[in-house]
Amino acid sequence: MPRSDDDAELARQVAEYRELARRESGREIQVWTSGYMALADSIADAEKYIDYYAIENGDEPHVDAFIAESITRSRVVSPEALIRLKRSLKAGTGGIPLLGEARDIAERLARASRCGIDGVLLVWMDYQNGVRQFNAHVLPLLEAMELRGPRPAAP
């Protein structure tokens, strides 16, 4: 789970995971994360949608229990970080926010790649519609950016 939206911090975190794997097991690893996606006409519209389902209608008791059981036992979390963490968990498993127009989302994925992230597990509130939108609008941009190979032709 990314500790911050800051690219330099994400790159440090990825490097730490890779170094830990080398030191503890002598292995090279891939580093993946999750990303919750809201494709909208603007980042502000996407944020409103996230606020609607994650803040106004989010499962606060579940997130509190998850944090109490797993996060706060392992490290001290500042009050500011806890607020960001709770929102991120309710929005979609605590991953990278992928919000806005298709080009905003493609650029955020490109930034994650430049930080050393090898792959992103995508999460949507409306899964079927989200996959359709991603395939139609974001995937072609990722192919143009050479972050993704072209889709094979249908048989």
mmCIF file with all atom_site columns, N, CA and C in Angstrom, residues 35-96:
data_model
loop_
_atom_site.group_PDB
_atom_site.id
_atom_site.type_symbol
_atom_site.label_atom_id
_atom_site.label_alt_id
_atom_site.label_comp_id
_atom_site.label_asym_id
_atom_site.label_entity_id
_atom_site.label_seq_id
_atom_site.pdbx_PDB_ins_code
_atom_site.Cartn_x
_atom_site.Cartn_y
_atom_site.Cartn_z
_atom_site.occupancy
_atom_site.B_iso_or_equiv
_atom_site.pdbx_formal_charge
_atom_site.auth_seq_id
_atom_site.auth_comp_id
_atom_site.auth_asym_id
_atom_site.auth_atom_id
_atom_site.pdbx_PDB_model_num
ATOM 1   N N  . GLY A 1 35 ? -5.053  0.084  -7.438  1.00 0.00 ? 35 GLY A N  1
ATOM 2   C CA . GLY A 1 35 ? -5.421  1.442  -7.794  1.00 0.00 ? 35 GLY A CA 1
ATOM 3   C C  . GLY A 1 35 ? -6.923  1.529  -7.962  1.00 0.00 ? 35 GLY A C  1
ATOM 4   N N  . TYR A 1 36 ? -7.540  2.458  -7.239  1.00 0.00 ? 36 TYR A N  1
ATOM 5   C CA . TYR A 1 36 ? -8.986  2.623  -7.399  1.00 0.00 ? 36 TYR A CA 1
ATOM 6   C C  . TYR A 1 36 ? -9.230  3.700  -8.443  1.00 0.00 ? 36 TYR A C  1
ATOM 7   N N  . MET A 1 37 ? -10.140 3.395  -9.374  1.00 0.00 ? 37 MET A N  1
ATOM 8   C CA . MET A 1 37 ? -10.315 4.235  -10.542 1.00 0.00 ? 37 MET A CA 1
ATOM 9   C C  . MET A 1 37 ? -11.717 4.819  -10.616 1.00 0.00 ? 37 MET A C  1
ATOM 10  N N  . ALA A 1 38 ? -11.763 6.108  -10.930 1.00 0.00 ? 38 ALA A N  1
ATOM 11  C CA . ALA A 1 38 ? -13.024 6.789  -11.222 1.00 0.00 ? 38 ALA A CA 1
ATOM 12  C C  . ALA A 1 38 ? -12.775 7.666  -12.447 1.00 0.00 ? 38 ALA A C  1
ATOM 13  N N  . LEU A 1 39 ? -13.250 7.196  -13.601 1.00 0.00 ? 39 LEU A N  1
ATOM 14  C CA . LEU A 1 39 ? -13.121 7.941  -14.849 1.00 0.00 ? 39 LEU A CA 1
ATOM 15  C C  . LEU A 1 39 ? -14.284 8.925  -14.918 1.00 0.00 ? 39 LEU A C  1
ATOM 16  N N  . ALA A 1 40 ? -13.953 10.203 -15.077 1.00 0.00 ? 40 ALA A N  1
ATOM 17  C CA . ALA A 1 40 ? -14.974 11.254 -15.081 1.00 0.00 ? 40 ALA A CA 1
ATOM 18  C C  . ALA A 1 40 ? -14.508 12.394 -15.983 1.00 0.00 ? 40 ALA A C  1
ATOM 19  N N  . ASP A 1 41 ? -15.332 13.419 -16.118 1.00 0.00 ? 41 ASP A N  1
ATOM 20  C CA . ASP A 1 41 ? -14.995 14.556 -16.967 1.00 0.00 ? 41 ASP A CA 1
ATOM 21  C C  . ASP A 1 41 ? -13.860 15.405 -16.399 1.00 0.00 ? 41 ASP A C  1
ATOM 22  N N  . SER A 1 42 ? -13.601 15.265 -15.095 1.00 0.00 ? 42 SER A N  1
ATOM 23  C CA . SER A 1 42 ? -12.519 16.020 -14.460 1.00 0.00 ? 42 SER A CA 1
ATOM 24  C C  . SER A 1 42 ? -12.107 15.300 -13.178 1.00 0.00 ? 42 SER A C  1
ATOM 25  N N  . ILE A 1 43 ? -10.961 15.685 -12.659 1.00 0.00 ? 43 ILE A N  1
ATOM 26  C CA . ILE A 1 43 ? -10.518 15.123 -11.382 1.00 0.00 ? 43 ILE A CA 1
ATOM 27  C C  . ILE A 1 43 ? -11.511 15.513 -10.287 1.00 0.00 ? 43 ILE A C  1
ATOM 28  N N  . ALA A 1 44 ? -12.015 16.743 -10.345 1.00 0.00 ? 44 ALA A N  1
ATOM 29  C CA . ALA A 1 44 ? -12.979 17.193 -9.331  1.00 0.00 ? 44 ALA A CA 1
ATOM 30  C C  . ALA A 1 44 ? -14.247 16.338 -9.361  1.00 0.00 ? 44 ALA A C  1
ATOM 31  N N  . ASP A 1 45 ? -14.738 16.007 -10.551 1.00 0.00 ? 45 ASP A N  1
ATOM 32  C CA . ASP A 1 45 ? -15.929 15.147 -10.657 1.00 0.00 ? 45 ASP A CA 1
ATOM 33  C C  . ASP A 1 45 ? -15.639 13.745 -10.129 1.00 0.00 ? 45 ASP A C  1
ATOM 34  N N  . ALA A 1 46 ? -14.455 13.240 -10.415 1.00 0.00 ? 46 ALA A N  1
ATOM 35  C CA . ALA A 1 46 ? -14.075 11.920 -9.905  1.00 0.00 ? 46 ALA A CA 1
ATOM 36  C C  . ALA A 1 46 ? -13.987 11.939 -8.384  1.00 0.00 ? 46 ALA A C  1
ATOM 37  N N  . GLU A 1 47 ? -13.429 13.006 -7.826  1.00 0.00 ? 47 GLU A N  1
ATOM 38  C CA . GLU A 1 47 ? -13.343 13.150 -6.359  1.00 0.00 ? 47 GLU A CA 1
ATOM 39  C C  . GLU A 1 47 ? -14.738 13.181 -5.738  1.00 0.00 ? 47 GLU A C  1
ATOM 40  N N  . LYS A 1 48 ? -15.680 13.871 -6.384  1.00 0.00 ? 48 LYS A N  1
ATOM 41  C CA . LYS A 1 48 ? -17.057 13.908 -5.877  1.00 0.00 ? 48 LYS A CA 1
ATOM 42  C C  . LYS A 1 48 ? -17.667 12.510 -5.846  1.00 0.00 ? 48 LYS A C  1
ATOM 43  N N  . TYR A 1 49 ? -17.413 11.736 -6.897  1.00 0.00 ? 49 TYR A N  1
ATOM 44  C CA . TYR A 1 49 ? -17.923 10.362 -6.950  1.00 0.00 ? 49 TYR A CA 1
ATOM 45  C C  . TYR A 1 49 ? -17.301 9.516  -5.838  1.00 0.00 ? 49 TYR A C  1
ATOM 46  N N  . ILE A 1 50 ? -15.995 9.639  -5.636  1.00 0.00 ? 50 ILE A N  1
ATOM 47  C CA . ILE A 1 50 ? -15.315 8.905  -4.558  1.00 0.00 ? 50 ILE A CA 1
ATOM 48  C C  . ILE A 1 50 ? -15.891 9.331  -3.209  1.00 0.00 ? 50 ILE A C  1
ATOM 49  N N  . ASP A 1 51 ? -16.078 10.631 -3.010  1.00 0.00 ? 51 ASP A N  1
ATOM 50  C CA . ASP A 1 51 ? -16.659 11.115 -1.747  1.00 0.00 ? 51 ASP A CA 1
ATOM 51  C C  . ASP A 1 51 ? -18.042 10.514 -1.512  1.00 0.00 ? 51 ASP A C  1
ATOM 52  N N  . TYR A 1 52 ? -18.830 10.417 -2.591  1.00 0.00 ? 52 TYR A N  1
ATOM 53  C CA . TYR A 1 52 ? -20.178 9.867  -2.462  1.00 0.00 ? 52 TYR A CA 1
ATOM 54  C C  . TYR A 1 52 ? -20.137 8.433  -1.946  1.00 0.00 ? 52 TYR A C  1
ATOM 55  N N  . TYR A 1 53 ? -19.374 7.558  -2.601  1.00 0.00 ? 53 TYR A N  1
ATOM 56  C CA . TYR A 1 53 ? -19.430 6.159  -2.179  1.00 0.00 ? 53 TYR A CA 1
ATOM 57  C C  . TYR A 1 53 ? -18.480 5.829  -1.036  1.00 0.00 ? 53 TYR A C  1
ATOM 58  N N  . ALA A 1 54 ? -17.376 6.541  -0.909  1.00 0.00 ? 54 ALA A N  1
ATOM 59  C CA . ALA A 1 54 ? -16.398 6.182  0.127   1.00 0.00 ? 54 ALA A CA 1
ATOM 60  C C  . ALA A 1 54 ? -16.590 6.954  1.427   1.00 0.00 ? 54 ALA A C  1
ATOM 61  N N  . ILE A 1 55 ? -16.969 8.205  1.326   1.00 0.00 ? 55 ILE A N  1
ATOM 62  C CA . ILE A 1 55 ? -17.102 9.028  2.536   1.00 0.00 ? 55 ILE A CA 1
ATOM 63  C C  . ILE A 1 55 ? -18.547 9.038  3.021   1.00 0.00 ? 55 ILE A C  1
ATOM 64  N N  . GLU A 1 56 ? -19.477 9.449  2.148   1.00 0.00 ? 56 GLU A N  1
ATOM 65  C CA . GLU A 1 56 ? -20.876 9.528  2.562   1.00 0.00 ? 56 GLU A CA 1
ATOM 66  C C  . GLU A 1 56 ? -21.478 8.155  2.845   1.00 0.00 ? 56 GLU A C  1
ATOM 67  N N  . ASN A 1 57 ? -21.063 7.133  2.091   1.00 0.00 ? 57 ASN A N  1
ATOM 68  C CA . ASN A 1 57 ? -21.659 5.806  2.226   1.00 0.00 ? 57 ASN A CA 1
ATOM 69  C C  . ASN A 1 57 ? -20.646 4.712  2.554   1.00 0.00 ? 57 ASN A C  1
ATOM 70  N N  . GLY A 1 58 ? -19.446 5.102  2.959   1.00 0.00 ? 58 GLY A N  1
ATOM 71  C CA . GLY A 1 58 ? -18.396 4.131  3.251   1.00 0.00 ? 58 GLY A CA 1
ATOM 72  C C  . GLY A 1 58 ? -18.671 3.338  4.515   1.00 0.00 ? 58 GLY A C  1
ATOM 73  N N  . ASP A 1 59 ? -18.064 2.190  4.604   1.00 0.00 ? 59 ASP A N  1
ATOM 74  C CA . ASP A 1 59 ? -18.230 1.287  5.751   1.00 0.00 ? 59 ASP A CA 1
ATOM 75  C C  . ASP A 1 59 ? -17.195 1.631  6.822   1.00 0.00 ? 59 ASP A C  1
ATOM 76  N N  . GLU A 1 60 ? -17.481 2.661  7.590   1.00 0.00 ? 60 GLU A N  1
ATOM 77  C CA . GLU A 1 60 ? -16.564 3.170  8.614   1.00 0.00 ? 60 GLU A CA 1
ATOM 78  C C  . GLU A 1 60 ? -16.199 2.110  9.660   1.00 0.00 ? 60 GLU A C  1
ATOM 79  N N  . PRO A 1 61 ? -17.163 1.357  10.200  1.00 0.00 ? 61 PRO A N  1
ATOM 80  C CA . PRO A 1 61 ? -16.784 0.337  11.200  1.00 0.00 ? 61 PRO A CA 1
ATOM 81  C C  . PRO A 1 61 ? -15.829 -0.726 10.635  1.00 0.00 ? 61 PRO A C  1
ATOM 82  N N  . HIS A 1 62 ? -16.044 -1.137 9.402   1.00 0.00 ? 62 HIS A N  1
ATOM 83  C CA . HIS A 1 62 ? -15.153 -2.127 8.797   1.00 0.00 ? 62 HIS A CA 1
ATOM 84  C C  . HIS A 1 62 ? -13.736 -1.570 8.653   1.00 0.00 ? 62 HIS A C  1
ATOM 85  N N  . VAL A 1 63 ? -13.621 -0.342 8.146   1.00 0.00 ? 63 VAL A N  1
ATOM 86  C CA . VAL A 1 63 ? -12.304 0.271  7.963   1.00 0.00 ? 63 VAL A CA 1
ATOM 87  C C  . VAL A 1 63 ? -11.618 0.472  9.316   1.00 0.00 ? 63 VAL A C  1
ATOM 88  N N  . ASP A 1 64 ? -12.360 0.917  10.318  1.00 0.00 ? 64 ASP A N  1
ATOM 89  C CA . ASP A 1 64 ? -11.780 1.080  11.658  1.00 0.00 ? 64 ASP A CA 1
ATOM 90  C C  . ASP A 1 64 ? -11.256 -0.248 12.195  1.00 0.00 ? 64 ASP A C  1
ATOM 91  N N  . ALA A 1 65 ? -12.025 -1.312 12.004  1.00 0.00 ? 65 ALA A N  1
ATOM 92  C CA . ALA A 1 65 ? -11.603 -2.634 12.479  1.00 0.00 ? 65 ALA A CA 1
ATOM 93  C C  . ALA A 1 65 ? -10.366 -3.110 11.711  1.00 0.00 ? 65 ALA A C  1
ATOM 94  N N  . PHE A 1 66 ? -10.357 -2.901 10.392  1.00 0.00 ? 66 PHE A N  1
ATOM 95  C CA . PHE A 1 66 ? -9.204  -3.295 9.585   1.00 0.00 ? 66 PHE A CA 1
ATOM 96  C C  . PHE A 1 66 ? -7.946  -2.560 10.042  1.00 0.00 ? 66 PHE A C  1
ATOM 97  N N  . ILE A 1 67 ? -8.067  -1.259 10.229  1.00 0.00 ? 67 ILE A N  1
ATOM 98  C CA . ILE A 1 67 ? -6.915  -0.459 10.655  1.00 0.00 ? 67 ILE A CA 1
ATOM 99  C C  . ILE A 1 67 ? -6.454  -0.882 12.044  1.00 0.00 ? 67 ILE A C  1
ATOM 100 N N  . ALA A 1 68 ? -7.387  -1.066 12.954  1.00 0.00 ? 68 ALA A N  1
ATOM 101 C CA . ALA A 1 68 ? -7.023  -1.467 14.313  1.00 0.00 ? 68 ALA A CA 1
ATOM 102 C C  . ALA A 1 68 ? -6.310  -2.812 14.327  1.00 0.00 ? 68 ALA A C  1
ATOM 103 N N  . GLU A 1 69 ? -6.745  -3.710 13.476  1.00 0.00 ? 69 GLU A N  1
ATOM 104 C CA . GLU A 1 69 ? -6.189  -5.067 13.465  1.00 0.00 ? 69 GLU A CA 1
ATOM 105 C C  . GLU A 1 69 ? -4.867  -5.167 12.725  1.00 0.00 ? 69 GLU A C  1
ATOM 106 N N  . SER A 1 70 ? -4.718  -4.434 11.644  1.00 0.00 ? 70 SER A N  1
ATOM 107 C CA . SER A 1 70 ? -3.534  -4.676 10.822  1.00 0.00 ? 70 SER A CA 1
ATOM 108 C C  . SER A 1 70 ? -2.572  -3.502 10.705  1.00 0.00 ? 70 SER A C  1
ATOM 109 N N  . ILE A 1 71 ? -3.061  -2.305 10.608  1.00 0.00 ? 71 ILE A N  1
ATOM 110 C CA . ILE A 1 71 ? -2.172  -1.180 10.338  1.00 0.00 ? 71 ILE A CA 1
ATOM 111 C C  . ILE A 1 71 ? -1.535  -0.638 11.607  1.00 0.00 ? 71 ILE A C  1
ATOM 112 N N  . THR A 1 72 ? -2.337  -0.282 12.584  1.00 0.00 ? 72 THR A N  1
ATOM 113 C CA . THR A 1 72 ? -1.775  0.377  13.756  1.00 0.00 ? 72 THR A CA 1
ATOM 114 C C  . THR A 1 72 ? -0.935  -0.562 14.618  1.00 0.00 ? 72 THR A C  1
ATOM 115 N N  . ARG A 1 73 ? -1.100  -1.870 14.484  1.00 0.00 ? 73 ARG A N  1
ATOM 116 C CA . ARG A 1 73 ? -0.238  -2.794 15.218  1.00 0.00 ? 73 ARG A CA 1
ATOM 117 C C  . ARG A 1 73 ? 1.180   -2.782 14.671  1.00 0.00 ? 73 ARG A C  1
ATOM 118 N N  . SER A 1 74 ? 1.307   -2.526 13.391  1.00 0.00 ? 74 SER A N  1
ATOM 119 C CA . SER A 1 74 ? 2.622   -2.628 12.767  1.00 0.00 ? 74 SER A CA 1
ATOM 120 C C  . SER A 1 74 ? 3.421   -1.327 12.824  1.00 0.00 ? 74 SER A C  1
ATOM 121 N N  . ARG A 1 75 ? 2.765   -0.188 12.970  1.00 0.00 ? 75 ARG A N  1
ATOM 122 C CA . ARG A 1 75 ? 3.503   1.079  13.039  1.00 0.00 ? 75 ARG A CA 1
ATOM 123 C C  . ARG A 1 75 ? 2.596   2.189  13.548  1.00 0.00 ? 75 ARG A C  1
ATOM 124 N N  . VAL A 1 76 ? 3.220   3.247  13.983  1.00 0.00 ? 76 VAL A N  1
ATOM 125 C CA . VAL A 1 76 ? 2.485   4.416  14.440  1.00 0.00 ? 76 VAL A CA 1
ATOM 126 C C  . VAL A 1 76 ? 2.046   5.209  13.214  1.00 0.00 ? 76 VAL A C  1
ATOM 127 N N  . VAL A 1 77 ? 0.791   5.598  13.185  1.00 0.00 ? 77 VAL A N  1
ATOM 128 C CA . VAL A 1 77 ? 0.229   6.334  12.064  1.00 0.00 ? 77 VAL A CA 1
ATOM 129 C C  . VAL A 1 77 ? -0.211  7.705  12.568  1.00 0.00 ? 77 VAL A C  1
ATOM 130 N N  . SER A 1 78 ? 0.246   8.762  11.886  1.00 0.00 ? 78 SER A N  1
ATOM 131 C CA . SER A 1 78 ? -0.132  10.112 12.293  1.00 0.00 ? 78 SER A CA 1
ATOM 132 C C  . SER A 1 78 ? -1.622  10.319 12.040  1.00 0.00 ? 78 SER A C  1
ATOM 133 N N  . PRO A 1 79 ? -2.248  11.260 12.753  1.00 0.00 ? 79 PRO A N  1
ATOM 134 C CA . PRO A 1 79 ? -3.676  11.531 12.529  1.00 0.00 ? 79 PRO A CA 1
ATOM 135 C C  . PRO A 1 79 ? -3.979  11.921 11.076  1.00 0.00 ? 79 PRO A C  1
ATOM 136 N N  . GLU A 1 80 ? -3.098  12.712 10.451  1.00 0.00 ? 80 GLU A N  1
ATOM 137 C CA . GLU A 1 80 ? -3.306  13.116 9.053   1.00 0.00 ? 80 GLU A CA 1
ATOM 138 C C  . GLU A 1 80 ? -3.223  11.903 8.128   1.00 0.00 ? 80 GLU A C  1
ATOM 139 N N  . ALA A 1 81 ? -2.235  11.057 8.371   1.00 0.00 ? 81 ALA A N  1
ATOM 140 C CA . ALA A 1 81 ? -2.078  9.856  7.545   1.00 0.00 ? 81 ALA A CA 1
ATOM 141 C C  . ALA A 1 81 ? -3.250  8.907  7.747   1.00 0.00 ? 81 ALA A C  1
ATOM 142 N N  . LEU A 1 82 ? -3.772  8.847  8.957   1.00 0.00 ? 82 LEU A N  1
ATOM 143 C CA . LEU A 1 82 ? -4.910  7.976  9.242   1.00 0.00 ? 82 LEU A CA 1
ATOM 144 C C  . LEU A 1 82 ? -6.153  8.420  8.464   1.00 0.00 ? 82 LEU A C  1
ATOM 145 N N  . ILE A 1 83 ? -6.384  9.706  8.368   1.00 0.00 ? 83 ILE A N  1
ATOM 146 C CA . ILE A 1 83 ? -7.522  10.231 7.601   1.00 0.00 ? 83 ILE A CA 1
ATOM 147 C C  . ILE A 1 83 ? -7.377  9.849  6.128   1.00 0.00 ? 83 ILE A C  1
ATOM 148 N N  . ARG A 1 84 ? -6.172  10.055 5.563   1.00 0.00 ? 84 ARG A N  1
ATOM 149 C CA . ARG A 1 84 ? -5.930  9.684  4.154   1.00 0.00 ? 84 ARG A CA 1
ATOM 150 C C  . ARG A 1 84 ? -6.089  8.180  3.960   1.00 0.00 ? 84 ARG A C  1
ATOM 151 N N  . LEU A 1 85 ? -5.565  7.396  4.905   1.00 0.00 ? 85 LEU A N  1
ATOM 152 C CA . LEU A 1 85 ? -5.641  5.944  4.811   1.00 0.00 ? 85 LEU A CA 1
ATOM 153 C C  . LEU A 1 85 ? -7.091  5.466  4.822   1.00 0.00 ? 85 LEU A C  1
ATOM 154 N N  . LYS A 1 86 ? -7.900  5.997  5.726   1.00 0.00 ? 86 LYS A N  1
ATOM 155 C CA . LYS A 1 86 ? -9.303  5.584  5.808   1.00 0.00 ? 86 LYS A CA 1
ATOM 156 C C  . LYS A 1 86 ? -10.045 5.886  4.510   1.00 0.00 ? 86 LYS A C  1
ATOM 157 N N  . ARG A 1 87 ? -9.827  7.061  3.959   1.00 0.00 ? 87 ARG A N  1
ATOM 158 C CA . ARG A 1 87 ? -10.491 7.427  2.696   1.00 0.00 ? 87 ARG A CA 1
ATOM 159 C C  . ARG A 1 87 ? -10.044 6.487  1.583   1.00 0.00 ? 87 ARG A C  1
ATOM 160 N N  . SER A 1 88 ? -8.760  6.236  1.534   1.00 0.00 ? 88 SER A N  1
ATOM 161 C CA . SER A 1 88 ? -8.216  5.378  0.490   1.00 0.00 ? 88 SER A CA 1
ATOM 162 C C  . SER A 1 88 ? -8.721  3.942  0.610   1.00 0.00 ? 88 SER A C  1
ATOM 163 N N  . LEU A 1 89 ? -8.817  3.431  1.808   1.00 0.00 ? 89 LEU A N  1
ATOM 164 C CA . LEU A 1 89 ? -9.335  2.074  2.002   1.00 0.00 ? 89 LEU A CA 1
ATOM 165 C C  . LEU A 1 89 ? -10.803 1.974  1.593   1.00 0.00 ? 89 LEU A C  1
ATOM 166 N N  . LYS A 1 90 ? -11.590 2.968  1.962   1.00 0.00 ? 90 LYS A N  1
ATOM 167 C CA . LYS A 1 90 ? -13.003 2.941  1.595   1.00 0.00 ? 90 LYS A CA 1
ATOM 168 C C  . LYS A 1 90 ? -13.196 3.165  0.098   1.00 0.00 ? 90 LYS A C  1
ATOM 169 N N  . ALA A 1 91 ? -12.294 3.913  -0.517  1.00 0.00 ? 91 ALA A N  1
ATOM 170 C CA . ALA A 1 91 ? -12.409 4.184  -1.950  1.00 0.00 ? 91 ALA A CA 1
ATOM 171 C C  . ALA A 1 91 ? -12.019 2.976  -2.787  1.00 0.00 ? 91 ALA A C  1
ATOM 172 N N  . GLY A 1 92 ? -11.125 2.141  -2.270  1.00 0.00 ? 92 GLY A N  1
ATOM 173 C CA . GLY A 1 92 ? -10.727 0.988  -3.070  1.00 0.00 ? 92 GLY A CA 1
ATOM 174 C C  . GLY A 1 92 ? -9.446  0.328  -2.647  1.00 0.00 ? 92 GLY A C  1
ATOM 175 N N  . THR A 1 93 ? -9.435  -0.298 -1.535  1.00 0.00 ? 93 THR A N  1
ATOM 176 C CA . THR A 1 93 ? -8.338  -1.135 -1.032  1.00 0.00 ? 93 THR A CA 1
ATOM 177 C C  . THR A 1 93 ? -7.054  -0.401 -0.703  1.00 0.00 ? 93 THR A C  1
ATOM 178 N N  . GLY A 1 94 ? -7.084  0.894  -0.627  1.00 0.00 ? 94 GLY A N  1
ATOM 179 C CA . GLY A 1 94 ? -5.910  1.624  -0.173  1.00 0.00 ? 94 GLY A CA 1
ATOM 180 C C  . GLY A 1 94 ? -4.837  1.855  -1.212  1.00 0.00 ? 94 GLY A C  1
ATOM 181 N N  . GLY A 1 95 ? -5.144  1.717  -2.472  1.00 0.00 ? 95 GLY A N  1
ATOM 182 C CA . GLY A 1 95 ? -4.125  1.851  -3.503  1.00 0.00 ? 95 GLY A CA 1
ATOM 183 C C  . GLY A 1 95 ? -3.973  3.266  -4.027  1.00 0.00 ? 95 GLY A C  1
ATOM 184 N N  . ILE A 1 96 ? -3.419  3.341  -5.215  1.00 0.00 ? 96 ILE A N  1
ATOM 185 C CA . ILE A 1 96 ? -3.176  4.623  -5.886  1.00 0.00 ? 96 ILE A CA 1
ATOM 186 C C  . ILE A 1 96 ? -4.496  5.164  -6.430  1.00 0.00 ? 96 ILE A C  1
#
